[in-house]
Amino acid sequence: SAVISQKPSRDICQRGTSLTIQCQVDSQVTMMFWYRQQPGQSLTLIATANQGSEATYESGFVIDKFPISRPNLTFSTLTVSNMSPEDSSIYLCSGYGARQGSDEQYFGPGTRLTVT
Amino acid sequence: RKEVEQDPGPFNVPEGATVAFNCTYSNSASQSFFWYRQDCRKEPKLLMSVYSSGNEDGRFTAQLNRASQYISLLIRDSKLSDSATYLCVVTSPTGGFKTIFGAGTRLFVKA
């Protein structure tokens, strides 16, 4: 299995500022993803974090707003830029492919963001 | 139409009841199917994978019907600890590997 940690676990930020969330996996994973989960709703995929290249964004999400880095197979960051109250959500990092033959996707504990 | 649709819920059942969750997916090219469980204020965790032949893990049985693009999860002899949100998850090769989550069905098991 893979254990995923995220920092910070929560934050309260002012509108117009930016926050970078870090995701660390304790083993190499093939793929890493960033999701958003708003209260009472399911997970929405923001992007796939690609090692050493630009992330692949889903419809409705753009690099200028959510820049992502993935310098190696165990670490990724997501920045929420120029925040507004609508960005208040839980942001979850996920890893896939930790073990050959396993199709399980692992999740970090999430970062609870509140924008005032 | 959403790519993955689930029963809206919530389901309120007594202990010992049998409960069934249904899920449909729209992309016939979908490759892998899962049920995840998410407890309140926690991250999702894999409950079980779903195969065409069906699979069972203790009180939990999952079924996949590719022709109907339908997935189910059956929980027998419900326990209080089964109370959670159950997420139907589908992976698709479209545009690269991508995991799509259903909206989830909330289950409350009461004594």
mmCIF file of C-alpha atoms in Angstrom:
data_model
loop_
_atom_site.group_PDB
_atom_site.id
_atom_site.type_symbol
_atom_site.label_atom_id
_atom_site.label_comp_id
_atom_site.label_asym_id
_atom_site.label_seq_id
_atom_site.Cartn_x
_atom_site.Cartn_y
_atom_site.Cartn_z
ATOM 1 C CA SER A 1 0.000 0.000 0.000
ATOM 2 C CA ALA A 2 0.961 3.658 -0.190
ATOM 3 C CA VAL A 3 0.668 6.229 2.552
ATOM 4 C CA ILE A 4 0.018 9.771 1.399
ATOM 5 C CA SER A 5 0.480 12.860 3.528
ATOM 6 C CA GLN A 6 -0.593 16.402 2.765
ATOM 7 C CA LYS A 7 0.454 19.748 4.188
ATOM 8 C CA PRO A 8 -1.203 21.841 5.421
ATOM 9 C CA SER A 9 -4.139 19.852 6.750
ATOM 10 C CA ARG A 10 -6.231 23.005 6.826
ATOM 11 C CA ASP A 11 -5.911 26.729 6.292
ATOM 12 C CA ILE A 12 -7.949 29.887 6.331
ATOM 13 C CA CYS A 13 -6.857 32.368 3.685
ATOM 14 C CA GLN A 14 -7.861 35.801 2.526
ATOM 15 C CA ARG A 15 -9.249 36.292 -0.946
ATOM 16 C CA GLY A 16 -6.685 37.266 -3.526
ATOM 17 C CA THR A 17 -3.877 35.282 -1.901
ATOM 18 C CA SER A 18 -2.443 31.931 -2.986
ATOM 19 C CA LEU A 19 -1.887 28.668 -1.129
ATOM 20 C CA THR A 20 0.415 25.802 -2.064
ATOM 21 C CA ILE A 21 -0.515 22.323 -0.892
ATOM 22 C CA GLN A 22 2.158 19.655 -0.691
ATOM 23 C CA CYS A 23 1.599 15.957 -1.248
ATOM 24 C CA GLN A 24 4.135 13.313 -0.273
ATOM 25 C CA VAL A 25 3.827 9.593 -1.013
ATOM 26 C CA ASP A 26 5.903 7.094 0.938
ATOM 27 C CA SER A 27 6.564 5.009 -2.188
ATOM 28 C CA GLN A 28 6.854 5.613 -5.906
ATOM 29 C CA VAL A 29 3.546 5.820 -7.711
ATOM 30 C CA THR A 30 2.910 5.785 -11.420
ATOM 31 C CA MET A 31 0.295 8.506 -11.401
ATOM 32 C CA MET A 32 -0.693 11.324 -9.084
ATOM 33 C CA PHE A 33 -3.917 13.276 -9.159
ATOM 34 C CA TRP A 34 -5.478 16.276 -7.481
ATOM 35 C CA TYR A 35 -9.170 16.335 -6.612
ATOM 36 C CA ARG A 36 -11.526 18.834 -5.073
ATOM 37 C CA GLN A 37 -14.430 17.856 -2.852
ATOM 38 C CA GLN A 38 -16.975 20.429 -1.826
ATOM 39 C CA PRO A 39 -19.139 19.827 1.266
ATOM 40 C CA GLY A 40 -21.625 17.032 0.740
ATOM 41 C CA GLN A 41 -20.443 16.355 -2.776
ATOM 42 C CA SER A 42 -18.254 13.803 -4.471
ATOM 43 C CA LEU A 43 -14.739 14.200 -5.778
ATOM 44 C CA THR A 44 -14.024 16.264 -8.868
ATOM 45 C CA LEU A 45 -10.776 15.628 -10.682
ATOM 46 C CA ILE A 46 -8.765 18.822 -11.128
ATOM 47 C CA ALA A 47 -5.764 17.432 -12.969
ATOM 48 C CA THR A 48 -3.291 14.625 -13.419
ATOM 49 C CA ALA A 49 0.160 15.600 -12.165
ATOM 50 C CA ASN A 50 2.779 14.479 -14.684
ATOM 51 C CA GLN A 51 6.346 13.954 -13.607
ATOM 52 C CA GLY A 52 8.647 16.519 -15.144
ATOM 53 C CA SER A 53 6.049 18.037 -17.437
ATOM 54 C CA GLU A 54 2.893 20.120 -17.369
ATOM 55 C CA ALA A 55 -0.125 18.678 -15.647
ATOM 56 C CA THR A 56 -3.156 17.521 -17.619
ATOM 57 C CA TYR A 57 -6.174 19.579 -16.572
ATOM 58 C CA GLU A 58 -9.821 18.615 -16.663
ATOM 59 C CA SER A 59 -12.483 20.783 -18.189
ATOM 60 C CA GLY A 60 -13.126 23.827 -16.042
ATOM 61 C CA PHE A 61 -9.661 23.894 -14.474
ATOM 62 C CA VAL A 62 -6.708 25.862 -15.841
ATOM 63 C CA ILE A 63 -3.022 26.043 -15.095
ATOM 64 C CA ASP A 64 -3.044 29.730 -14.206
ATOM 65 C CA LYS A 65 -5.519 29.103 -11.421
ATOM 66 C CA PHE A 66 -4.198 25.711 -10.247
ATOM 67 C CA PRO A 67 -0.501 25.371 -11.086
ATOM 68 C CA ILE A 68 0.787 21.888 -10.311
ATOM 69 C CA SER A 69 4.274 20.522 -9.999
ATOM 70 C CA ARG A 70 5.535 16.970 -9.835
ATOM 71 C CA PRO A 71 9.320 16.907 -9.723
ATOM 72 C CA ASN A 72 9.583 13.184 -8.953
ATOM 73 C CA LEU A 73 7.549 10.006 -8.445
ATOM 74 C CA THR A 74 6.697 10.672 -4.802
ATOM 75 C CA PHE A 75 5.951 14.386 -4.510
ATOM 76 C CA SER A 76 3.548 16.925 -5.972
ATOM 77 C CA THR A 77 2.246 20.385 -5.176
ATOM 78 C CA LEU A 78 -0.996 22.124 -6.035
ATOM 79 C CA THR A 79 -1.292 25.897 -5.788
ATOM 80 C CA VAL A 80 -4.663 27.572 -5.535
ATOM 81 C CA SER A 81 -4.027 31.032 -6.953
ATOM 82 C CA ASN A 82 -5.813 34.330 -6.444
ATOM 83 C CA MET A 83 -8.312 32.656 -4.159
ATOM 84 C CA SER A 84 -11.974 33.542 -3.834
ATOM 85 C CA PRO A 85 -14.591 32.170 -1.420
ATOM 86 C CA GLU A 86 -15.732 29.783 -4.176
ATOM 87 C CA ASP A 87 -12.381 27.987 -3.819
ATOM 88 C CA SER A 88 -13.286 26.926 -0.280
ATOM 89 C CA SER A 89 -13.194 23.158 -0.438
ATOM 90 C CA ILE A 90 -11.247 20.063 0.499
ATOM 91 C CA TYR A 91 -8.340 19.354 -1.830
ATOM 92 C CA LEU A 92 -7.222 15.737 -2.030
ATOM 93 C CA CYS A 93 -4.053 14.294 -3.454
ATOM 94 C CA SER A 94 -4.153 10.775 -4.847
ATOM 95 C CA GLY A 95 -1.637 8.216 -6.036
ATOM 96 C CA TYR A 96 -2.072 5.220 -8.291
ATOM 97 C CA GLY A 97 0.174 2.373 -9.305
ATOM 98 C CA ALA A 98 2.071 1.959 -6.051
ATOM 99 C CA ARG A 99 2.230 -1.753 -6.503
ATOM 100 C CA GLN A 100 2.453 -3.687 -9.761
ATOM 101 C CA GLY A 101 -0.768 -5.476 -10.480
ATOM 102 C CA SER A 102 -2.730 -3.355 -8.034
ATOM 103 C CA ASP A 103 -5.388 -1.023 -9.347
ATOM 104 C CA GLU A 104 -6.026 0.653 -6.013
ATOM 105 C CA GLN A 105 -5.955 4.420 -5.816
ATOM 106 C CA TYR A 106 -4.759 5.907 -2.534
ATOM 107 C CA PHE A 107 -5.762 9.257 -1.103
ATOM 108 C CA GLY A 108 -4.191 11.748 1.200
ATOM 109 C CA PRO A 109 -6.196 13.000 4.191
ATOM 110 C CA GLY A 110 -7.088 16.190 2.361
ATOM 111 C CA THR A 111 -6.455 19.889 2.894
ATOM 112 C CA ARG A 112 -9.463 21.832 4.130
ATOM 113 C CA LEU A 113 -9.311 25.324 2.658
ATOM 114 C CA THR A 114 -11.505 28.201 3.747
ATOM 115 C CA VAL A 115 -11.287 31.487 1.857
ATOM 116 C CA THR A 116 -12.674 34.557 3.566
ATOM 117 C CA ARG B 1 -25.725 13.037 -18.399
ATOM 118 C CA LYS B 2 -23.148 12.401 -15.680
ATOM 119 C CA GLU B 3 -20.448 9.886 -16.460
ATOM 120 C CA VAL B 4 -21.171 7.938 -13.279
ATOM 121 C CA GLU B 5 -24.577 8.022 -11.626
ATOM 122 C CA GLN B 6 -25.585 6.544 -8.310
ATOM 123 C CA ASP B 7 -28.727 6.206 -6.222
ATOM 124 C CA PRO B 8 -29.162 9.611 -4.568
ATOM 125 C CA GLY B 9 -29.809 8.229 -1.074
ATOM 126 C CA PRO B 10 -29.556 8.529 1.807
ATOM 127 C CA PHE B 11 -30.407 4.997 2.821
ATOM 128 C CA ASN B 12 -31.599 4.507 6.393
ATOM 129 C CA VAL B 13 -31.635 0.850 7.419
ATOM 130 C CA PRO B 14 -31.761 -1.112 10.685
ATOM 131 C CA GLU B 15 -28.903 -3.304 11.809
ATOM 132 C CA GLY B 16 -28.999 -6.682 10.111
ATOM 133 C CA ALA B 17 -30.711 -5.404 6.977
ATOM 134 C CA THR B 18 -29.524 -6.085 3.456
ATOM 135 C CA VAL B 19 -28.938 -3.001 1.356
ATOM 136 C CA ALA B 20 -28.148 -2.647 -2.343
ATOM 137 C CA PHE B 21 -26.474 0.249 -4.106
ATOM 138 C CA ASN B 22 -26.774 0.789 -7.839
ATOM 139 C CA CYS B 23 -24.523 2.640 -10.224
ATOM 140 C CA THR B 24 -24.499 3.232 -13.982
ATOM 141 C CA TYR B 25 -21.724 4.594 -16.186
ATOM 142 C CA SER B 26 -21.934 6.217 -19.588
ATOM 143 C CA ASN B 27 -18.586 5.431 -21.220
ATOM 144 C CA SER B 28 -18.636 1.947 -22.713
ATOM 145 C CA ALA B 29 -14.824 2.076 -22.973
ATOM 146 C CA SER B 30 -14.481 2.180 -19.187
ATOM 147 C CA GLN B 31 -12.008 -0.389 -18.020
ATOM 148 C CA SER B 32 -11.961 -0.746 -14.263
ATOM 149 C CA PHE B 33 -14.643 -0.452 -11.632
ATOM 150 C CA PHE B 34 -14.536 -0.008 -7.898
ATOM 151 C CA TRP B 35 -16.513 0.760 -4.806
ATOM 152 C CA TYR B 36 -14.894 3.153 -2.382
ATOM 153 C CA ARG B 37 -16.033 4.005 1.100
ATOM 154 C CA GLN B 38 -15.737 7.478 2.585
ATOM 155 C CA ASP B 39 -16.340 8.143 6.254
ATOM 156 C CA CYS B 40 -17.350 11.601 7.391
ATOM 157 C CA ARG B 41 -14.456 14.073 7.109
ATOM 158 C CA LYS B 42 -12.097 11.335 5.941
ATOM 159 C CA GLU B 43 -10.526 10.456 2.621
ATOM 160 C CA PRO B 44 -12.014 7.739 0.371
ATOM 161 C CA LYS B 45 -10.669 4.226 0.781
ATOM 162 C CA LEU B 46 -11.002 1.265 -1.525
ATOM 163 C CA LEU B 47 -13.729 -1.135 -0.454
ATOM 164 C CA MET B 48 -13.495 -3.564 -3.349
ATOM 165 C CA SER B 49 -12.821 -3.877 -7.034
ATOM 166 C CA VAL B 50 -15.643 -5.036 -9.281
ATOM 167 C CA TYR B 51 -15.232 -7.742 -11.906
ATOM 168 C CA SER B 52 -17.525 -9.096 -14.588
ATOM 169 C CA SER B 53 -17.566 -12.447 -12.816
ATOM 170 C CA GLY B 54 -18.728 -10.746 -9.639
ATOM 171 C CA ASN B 55 -16.805 -10.804 -6.415
ATOM 172 C CA GLU B 56 -17.564 -11.274 -2.778
ATOM 173 C CA ASP B 57 -15.729 -10.206 0.346
ATOM 174 C CA GLY B 58 -17.461 -11.303 3.494
ATOM 175 C CA ARG B 59 -20.760 -9.458 3.743
ATOM 176 C CA PHE B 60 -20.058 -7.433 0.601
ATOM 177 C CA THR B 61 -20.850 -8.551 -2.945
ATOM 178 C CA ALA B 62 -20.121 -6.513 -6.058
ATOM 179 C CA GLN B 63 -21.448 -7.166 -9.549
ATOM 180 C CA LEU B 64 -20.675 -5.689 -12.951
ATOM 181 C CA ASN B 65 -22.841 -5.895 -16.049
ATOM 182 C CA ARG B 66 -20.868 -4.464 -18.969
ATOM 183 C CA ALA B 67 -23.731 -4.833 -21.428
ATOM 184 C CA SER B 68 -25.983 -2.675 -19.264
ATOM 185 C CA GLN B 69 -23.100 -0.525 -17.988
ATOM 186 C CA TYR B 70 -24.304 -1.196 -14.484
ATOM 187 C CA ILE B 71 -22.506 -1.849 -11.205
ATOM 188 C CA SER B 72 -23.978 -2.930 -7.894
ATOM 189 C CA LEU B 73 -22.905 -3.377 -4.299
ATOM 190 C CA LEU B 74 -24.801 -5.547 -1.857
ATOM 191 C CA ILE B 75 -24.218 -5.373 1.878
ATOM 192 C CA ARG B 76 -25.697 -8.176 3.951
ATOM 193 C CA ASP B 77 -26.278 -8.149 7.692
ATOM 194 C CA SER B 78 -25.579 -4.414 7.987
ATOM 195 C CA LYS B 79 -23.542 -3.213 10.954
ATOM 196 C CA LEU B 80 -23.523 0.194 12.590
ATOM 197 C CA SER B 81 -19.949 0.539 11.370
ATOM 198 C CA ASP B 82 -21.124 0.274 7.759
ATOM 199 C CA SER B 83 -22.543 3.792 8.030
ATOM 200 C CA ALA B 84 -20.614 5.839 5.467
ATOM 201 C CA THR B 85 -20.829 7.189 1.949
ATOM 202 C CA TYR B 86 -20.287 4.616 -0.780
ATOM 203 C CA LEU B 87 -18.710 5.876 -3.969
ATOM 204 C CA CYS B 88 -18.954 4.148 -7.323
ATOM 205 C CA VAL B 89 -15.726 4.674 -9.253
ATOM 206 C CA VAL B 90 -14.917 4.032 -12.894
ATOM 207 C CA THR B 91 -11.647 4.412 -14.753
ATOM 208 C CA SER B 92 -11.567 5.373 -18.362
ATOM 209 C CA PRO B 93 -8.782 5.368 -20.905
ATOM 210 C CA THR B 94 -10.296 8.342 -22.693
ATOM 211 C CA GLY B 95 -7.718 11.133 -22.795
ATOM 212 C CA GLY B 96 -5.343 9.034 -20.720
ATOM 213 C CA PHE B 97 -6.039 7.205 -17.487
ATOM 214 C CA LYS B 98 -8.794 8.968 -15.600
ATOM 215 C CA THR B 99 -10.860 8.050 -12.565
ATOM 216 C CA ILE B 100 -14.423 9.260 -12.335
ATOM 217 C CA PHE B 101 -16.304 9.262 -9.048
ATOM 218 C CA GLY B 102 -20.029 9.022 -8.630
ATOM 219 C CA ALA B 103 -21.758 11.443 -6.300
ATOM 220 C CA GLY B 104 -21.923 8.777 -3.601
ATOM 221 C CA THR B 105 -24.757 7.210 -1.652
ATOM 222 C CA ARG B 106 -24.943 7.874 2.046
ATOM 223 C CA LEU B 107 -25.833 4.911 4.260
ATOM 224 C CA PHE B 108 -27.073 5.205 7.824
ATOM 225 C CA VAL B 109 -27.350 1.957 9.772
ATOM 226 C CA LYS B 110 -29.326 2.316 12.988
ATOM 227 C CA ALA B 111 -29.585 0.110 16.034
#
